[in-house]
Short mmCIF file of C-alpha atoms and ligand atoms in Angstrom, two decimals:
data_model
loop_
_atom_site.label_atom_id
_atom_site.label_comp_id
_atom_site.label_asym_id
_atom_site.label_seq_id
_atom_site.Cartn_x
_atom_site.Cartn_y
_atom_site.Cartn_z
CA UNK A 542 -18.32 -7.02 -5.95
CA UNK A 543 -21.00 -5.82 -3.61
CA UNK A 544 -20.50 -9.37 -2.06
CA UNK A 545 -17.51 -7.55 -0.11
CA UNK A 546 -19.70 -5.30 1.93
CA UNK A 547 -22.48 -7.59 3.73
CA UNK A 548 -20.37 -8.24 6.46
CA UNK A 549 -17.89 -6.68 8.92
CA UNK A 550 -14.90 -8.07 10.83
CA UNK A 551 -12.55 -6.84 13.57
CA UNK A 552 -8.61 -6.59 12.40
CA UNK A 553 -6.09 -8.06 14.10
CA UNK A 554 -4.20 -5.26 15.91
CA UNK A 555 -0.19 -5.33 16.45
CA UNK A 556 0.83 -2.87 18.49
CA UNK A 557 4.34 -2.28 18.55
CA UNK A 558 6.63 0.24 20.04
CA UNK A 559 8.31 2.13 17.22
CA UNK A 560 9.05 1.91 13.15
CA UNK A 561 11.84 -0.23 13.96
CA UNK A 562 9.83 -3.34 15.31
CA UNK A 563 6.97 -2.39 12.94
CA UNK A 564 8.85 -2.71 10.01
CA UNK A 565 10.54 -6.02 11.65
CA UNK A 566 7.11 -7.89 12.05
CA UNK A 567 6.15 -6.89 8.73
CA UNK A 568 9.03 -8.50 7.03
CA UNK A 569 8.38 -11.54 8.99
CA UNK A 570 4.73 -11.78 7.85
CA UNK A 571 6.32 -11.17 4.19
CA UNK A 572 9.29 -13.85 4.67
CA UNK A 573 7.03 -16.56 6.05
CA UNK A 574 5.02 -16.06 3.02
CA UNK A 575 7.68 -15.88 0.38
CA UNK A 576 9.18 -18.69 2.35
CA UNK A 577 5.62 -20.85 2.03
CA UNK A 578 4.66 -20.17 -1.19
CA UNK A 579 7.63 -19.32 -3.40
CA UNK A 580 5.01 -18.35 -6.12
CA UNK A 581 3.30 -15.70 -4.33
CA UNK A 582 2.12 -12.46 -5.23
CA UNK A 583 2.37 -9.79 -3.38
CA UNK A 584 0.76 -6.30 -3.61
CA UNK A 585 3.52 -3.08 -2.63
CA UNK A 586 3.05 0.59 -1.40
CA UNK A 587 5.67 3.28 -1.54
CA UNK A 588 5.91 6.08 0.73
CA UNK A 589 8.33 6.08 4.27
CA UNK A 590 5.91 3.28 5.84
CA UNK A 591 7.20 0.26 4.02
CA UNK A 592 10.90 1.62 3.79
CA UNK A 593 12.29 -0.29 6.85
CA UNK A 594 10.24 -3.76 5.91
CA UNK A 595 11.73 -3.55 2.39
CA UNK A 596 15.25 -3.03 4.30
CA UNK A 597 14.79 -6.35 6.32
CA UNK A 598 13.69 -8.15 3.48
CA UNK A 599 16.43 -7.04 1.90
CA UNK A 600 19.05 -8.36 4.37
CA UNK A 601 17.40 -11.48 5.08
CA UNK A 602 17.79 -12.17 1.27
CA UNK A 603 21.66 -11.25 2.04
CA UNK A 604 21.64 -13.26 4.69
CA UNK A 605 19.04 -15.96 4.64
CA UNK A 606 19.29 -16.35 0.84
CA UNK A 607 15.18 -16.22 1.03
CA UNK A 608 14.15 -16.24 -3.16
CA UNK A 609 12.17 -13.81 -4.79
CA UNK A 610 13.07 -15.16 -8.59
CA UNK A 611 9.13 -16.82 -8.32
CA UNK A 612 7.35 -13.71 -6.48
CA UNK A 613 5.36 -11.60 -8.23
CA UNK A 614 4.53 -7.96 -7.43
CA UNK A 615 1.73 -5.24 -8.27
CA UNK A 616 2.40 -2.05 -6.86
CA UNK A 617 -0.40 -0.06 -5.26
CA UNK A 618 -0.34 3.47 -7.40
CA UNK A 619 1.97 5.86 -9.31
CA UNK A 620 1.56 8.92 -10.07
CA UNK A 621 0.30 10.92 -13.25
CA UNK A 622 2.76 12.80 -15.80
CA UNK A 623 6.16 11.77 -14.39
CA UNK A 624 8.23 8.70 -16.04
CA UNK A 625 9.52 5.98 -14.32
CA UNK A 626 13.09 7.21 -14.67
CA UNK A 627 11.88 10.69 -12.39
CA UNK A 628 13.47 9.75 -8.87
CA UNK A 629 10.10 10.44 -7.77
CA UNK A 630 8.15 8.22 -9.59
CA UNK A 631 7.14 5.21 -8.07
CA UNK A 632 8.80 2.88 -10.00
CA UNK A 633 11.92 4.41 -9.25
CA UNK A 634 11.58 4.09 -5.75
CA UNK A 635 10.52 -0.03 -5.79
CA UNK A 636 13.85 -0.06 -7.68
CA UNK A 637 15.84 1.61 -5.01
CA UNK A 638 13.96 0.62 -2.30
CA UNK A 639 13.77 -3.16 -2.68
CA UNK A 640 13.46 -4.34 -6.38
CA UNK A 641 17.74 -3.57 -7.75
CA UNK A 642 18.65 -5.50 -4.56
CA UNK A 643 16.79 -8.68 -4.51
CA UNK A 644 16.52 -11.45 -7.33
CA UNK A 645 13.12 -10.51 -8.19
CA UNK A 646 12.68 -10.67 -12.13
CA UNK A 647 11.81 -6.85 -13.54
CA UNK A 648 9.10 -8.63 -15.82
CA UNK A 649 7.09 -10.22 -12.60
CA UNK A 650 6.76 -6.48 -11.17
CA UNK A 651 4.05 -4.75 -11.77
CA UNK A 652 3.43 -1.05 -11.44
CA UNK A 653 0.87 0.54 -13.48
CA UNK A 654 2.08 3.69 -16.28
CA UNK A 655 1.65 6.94 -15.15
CA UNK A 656 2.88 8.41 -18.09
CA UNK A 657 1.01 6.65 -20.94
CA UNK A 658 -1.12 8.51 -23.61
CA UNK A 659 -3.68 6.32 -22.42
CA UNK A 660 -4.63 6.12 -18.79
CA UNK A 661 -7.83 4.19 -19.40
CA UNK A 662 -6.25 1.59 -21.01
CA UNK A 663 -3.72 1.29 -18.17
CA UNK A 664 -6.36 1.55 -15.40
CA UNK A 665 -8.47 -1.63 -17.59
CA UNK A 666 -5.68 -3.70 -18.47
CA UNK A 667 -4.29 -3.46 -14.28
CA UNK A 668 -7.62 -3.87 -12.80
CA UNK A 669 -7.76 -7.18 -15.48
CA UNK A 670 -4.10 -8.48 -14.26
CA UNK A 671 -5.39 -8.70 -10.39
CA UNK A 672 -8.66 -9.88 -11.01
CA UNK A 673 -6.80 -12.54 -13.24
CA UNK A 674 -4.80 -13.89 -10.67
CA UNK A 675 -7.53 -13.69 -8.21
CA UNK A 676 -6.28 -10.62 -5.79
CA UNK A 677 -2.87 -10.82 -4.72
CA UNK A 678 -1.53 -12.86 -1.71
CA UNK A 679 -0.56 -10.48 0.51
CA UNK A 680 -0.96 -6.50 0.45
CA UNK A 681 0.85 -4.47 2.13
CA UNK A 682 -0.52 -0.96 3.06
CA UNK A 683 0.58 2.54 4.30
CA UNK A 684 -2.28 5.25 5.43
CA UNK A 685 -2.57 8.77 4.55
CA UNK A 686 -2.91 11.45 7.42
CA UNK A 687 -6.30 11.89 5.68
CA UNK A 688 -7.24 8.11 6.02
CA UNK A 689 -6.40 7.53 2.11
CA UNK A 690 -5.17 3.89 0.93
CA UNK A 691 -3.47 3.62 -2.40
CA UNK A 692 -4.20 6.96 -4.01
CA UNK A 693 -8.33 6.55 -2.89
CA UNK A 694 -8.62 9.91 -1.47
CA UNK A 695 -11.32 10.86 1.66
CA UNK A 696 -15.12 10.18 -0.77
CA UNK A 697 -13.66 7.48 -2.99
CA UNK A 698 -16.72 4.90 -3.84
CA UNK A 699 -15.99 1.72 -2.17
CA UNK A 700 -16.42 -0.18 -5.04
CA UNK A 701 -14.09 2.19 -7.04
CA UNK A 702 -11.87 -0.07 -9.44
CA UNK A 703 -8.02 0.57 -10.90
CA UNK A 704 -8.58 4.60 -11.82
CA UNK A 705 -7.14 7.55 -12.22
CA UNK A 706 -7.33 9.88 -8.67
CA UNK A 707 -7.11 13.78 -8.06
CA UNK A 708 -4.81 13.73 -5.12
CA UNK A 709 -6.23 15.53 -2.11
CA UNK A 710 -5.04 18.92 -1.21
CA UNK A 711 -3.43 17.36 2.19
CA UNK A 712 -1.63 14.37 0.30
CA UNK A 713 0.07 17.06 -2.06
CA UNK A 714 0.72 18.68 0.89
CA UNK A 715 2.10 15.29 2.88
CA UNK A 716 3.94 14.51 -0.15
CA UNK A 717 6.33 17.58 -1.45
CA UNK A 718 8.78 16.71 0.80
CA UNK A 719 9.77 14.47 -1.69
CA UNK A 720 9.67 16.84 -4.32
CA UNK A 721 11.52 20.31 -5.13
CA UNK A 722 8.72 22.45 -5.10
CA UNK A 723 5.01 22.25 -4.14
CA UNK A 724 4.23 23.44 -7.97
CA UNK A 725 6.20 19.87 -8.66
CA UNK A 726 3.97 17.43 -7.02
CA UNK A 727 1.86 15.33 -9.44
CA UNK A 728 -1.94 16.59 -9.24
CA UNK A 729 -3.02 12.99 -10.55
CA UNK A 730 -2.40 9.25 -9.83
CA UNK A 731 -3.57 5.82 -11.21
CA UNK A 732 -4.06 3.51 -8.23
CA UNK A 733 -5.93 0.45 -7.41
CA UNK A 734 -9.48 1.36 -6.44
CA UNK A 735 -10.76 -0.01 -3.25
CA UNK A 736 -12.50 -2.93 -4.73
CA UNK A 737 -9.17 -4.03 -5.92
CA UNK A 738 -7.50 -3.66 -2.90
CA UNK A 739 -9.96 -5.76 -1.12
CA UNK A 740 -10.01 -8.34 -3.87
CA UNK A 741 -6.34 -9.18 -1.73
CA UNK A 742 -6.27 -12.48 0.36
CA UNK A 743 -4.63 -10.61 3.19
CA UNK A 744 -3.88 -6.94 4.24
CA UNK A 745 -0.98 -5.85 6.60
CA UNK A 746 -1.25 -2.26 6.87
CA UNK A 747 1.59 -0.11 8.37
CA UNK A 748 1.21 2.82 10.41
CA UNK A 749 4.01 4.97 12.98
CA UNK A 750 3.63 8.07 14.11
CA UNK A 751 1.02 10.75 15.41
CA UNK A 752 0.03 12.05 12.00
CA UNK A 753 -0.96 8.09 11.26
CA UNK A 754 -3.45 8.59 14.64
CA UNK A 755 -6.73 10.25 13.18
CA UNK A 756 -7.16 7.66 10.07
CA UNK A 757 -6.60 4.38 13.02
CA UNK A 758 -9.22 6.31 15.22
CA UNK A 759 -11.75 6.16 12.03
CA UNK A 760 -10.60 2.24 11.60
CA UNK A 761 -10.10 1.36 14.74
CA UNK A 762 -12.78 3.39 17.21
CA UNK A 763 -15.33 5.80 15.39
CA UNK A 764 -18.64 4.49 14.07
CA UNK A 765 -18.25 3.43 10.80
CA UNK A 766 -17.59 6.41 8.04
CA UNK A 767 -17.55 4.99 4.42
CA UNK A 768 -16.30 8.66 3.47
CA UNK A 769 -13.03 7.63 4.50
CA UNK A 770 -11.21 5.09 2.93
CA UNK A 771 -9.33 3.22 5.16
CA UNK A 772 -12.75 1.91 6.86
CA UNK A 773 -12.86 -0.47 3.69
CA UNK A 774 -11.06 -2.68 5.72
CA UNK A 775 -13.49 -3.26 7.80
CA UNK A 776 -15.51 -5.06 5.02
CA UNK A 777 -12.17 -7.54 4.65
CA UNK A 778 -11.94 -10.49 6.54
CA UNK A 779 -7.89 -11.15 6.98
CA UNK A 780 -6.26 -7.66 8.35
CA UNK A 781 -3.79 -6.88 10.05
CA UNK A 782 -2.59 -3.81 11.26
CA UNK A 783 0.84 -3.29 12.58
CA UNK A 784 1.10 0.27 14.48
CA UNK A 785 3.07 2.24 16.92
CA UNK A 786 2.13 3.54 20.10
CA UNK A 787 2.11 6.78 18.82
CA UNK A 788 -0.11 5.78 15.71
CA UNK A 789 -3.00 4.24 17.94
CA UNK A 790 -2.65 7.05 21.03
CA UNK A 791 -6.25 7.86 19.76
CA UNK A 792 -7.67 4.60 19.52
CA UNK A 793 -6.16 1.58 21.98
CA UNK A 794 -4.41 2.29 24.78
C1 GLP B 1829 1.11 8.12 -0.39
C2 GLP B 1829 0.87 6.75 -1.01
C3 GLP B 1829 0.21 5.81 -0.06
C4 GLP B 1829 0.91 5.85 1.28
C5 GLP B 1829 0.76 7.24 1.88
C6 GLP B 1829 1.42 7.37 3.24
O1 GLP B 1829 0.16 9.06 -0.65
N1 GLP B 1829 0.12 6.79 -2.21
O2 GLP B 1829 0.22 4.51 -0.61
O3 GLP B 1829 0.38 4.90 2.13
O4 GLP B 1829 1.35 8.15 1.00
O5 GLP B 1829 2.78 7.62 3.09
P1 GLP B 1829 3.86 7.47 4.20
O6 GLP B 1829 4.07 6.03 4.39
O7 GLP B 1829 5.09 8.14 3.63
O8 GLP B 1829 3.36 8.16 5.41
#
């Protein structure tokens, strides 16, 4: 593991206007893939980042007829306590968001259990399916206002594997606008730790907006800060990060 962190290496920045031709070159990075290796696996977030890829993919399997029946996914996190029938849940949302309306297979996506009896078992058995196949092909990646990946909150060890997280005070924050009430937003997650993450051949990260700004200043400009996470990918060879205008104001003009 500790082989990840001898070395650094500069990602390959895509700057792009707005969400709308973010989320189009991320689909084409995704398509070319799918389209090259019908077998590939592919590691998913959730949150509004990836929302407008997973729409493109989704209309250039309507159109295109591009396969998924041979793709394989592993979602990045879900949360603690909630089941995957709670619209919330992250499961629920791969199902509306790209999974129900592509011809993926339900039993080659993966999204660990947030609402087993036994979260240790869960956390082993994930981190043993992506070390199994190697890493996954491709990863895709949003970023918390905080500089979070996955559910690896600001502190996280960098060789953290599949656990379960206490979700920051500003991600509960960032995330009851999904919910009904603050009181409603889980307090736990199991995610992929950052080890895991970088066990992935490649990264695309997404990022639009101004709140995205601090956490691709830490990446992108600052010295290096191994209390926050998103610097991890500075120890992975094969990044890319996609971002708006508005997302790197701070850190490329
Ligand atoms: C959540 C998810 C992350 C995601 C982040 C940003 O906390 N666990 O995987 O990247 O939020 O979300 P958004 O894309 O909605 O800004």
């Amino acid at each position: 593991m500790e082989e990840f962190y001898l070395q650094t290496y500069k990602p390959t920045v895509i700057k792009v206007d707005d969400y709308e031709q973010m989320s189009a070159e991320a689909a084409k990075i995704i398509i070319n893939l799918v389209k090259k290796k019908p077998s590939a696996s592919l590691g998913l977030a959730t949150g509004s980042s990836p929302v407008g890829t997973y729409e493109r993919l989704i209309r250039d399997h309507e159109q295109n007829g591009t396969k998924y029946a041979t793709v394989t996914t592993y979602n990045l996190d879900e949360y603690v306590g909630i089941s995957p029938s709670h619209h919330q849940s992250y499961a629920f949302f791969m199902k509306e968001h790209l999974f129900d309306k592509i011809d993926i297979l339900a039993k080659n996506t993966h999204i660990p259990s947030g609402s087993s009896l036994d979260l240790e078992k869960v956390c082993e058995e994930y981190e043993a399916k992506i070390k199994g196949i190697g890493g996954v092909d491709l990863q895709v990646l949003g970023v918390g206002t905080n500089g979070h990946i996955g559910f690896n909150e600001p502190g996280i060890s960098f060789s953290s594997k599949v656990h379960v997280a206490e979700l920051a005070q500003e991600t509960r924050d960032s995330n009851a606008r999904f919910f009904n009430s603050h009181e409603e937003v889980p307090k736990q997650a199991v995610t992929m730790g950052i080890s895991t993450i970088l066990l992935s051949k490649k990264i695309v990260l997404l990022a639009s907006g101004k709140a995205k700004s601090y956490a691709l200043k830490a990446l992108l400009k600052d010295e290096l800060n191994e209390e926050i996470p998103i610097n991890a990918l500075r120890y992975h060879r094969d990044v890319t990060i996609i971002a708006d205008k508005e997302a790197l104001s701070l850190s490329i003009n």
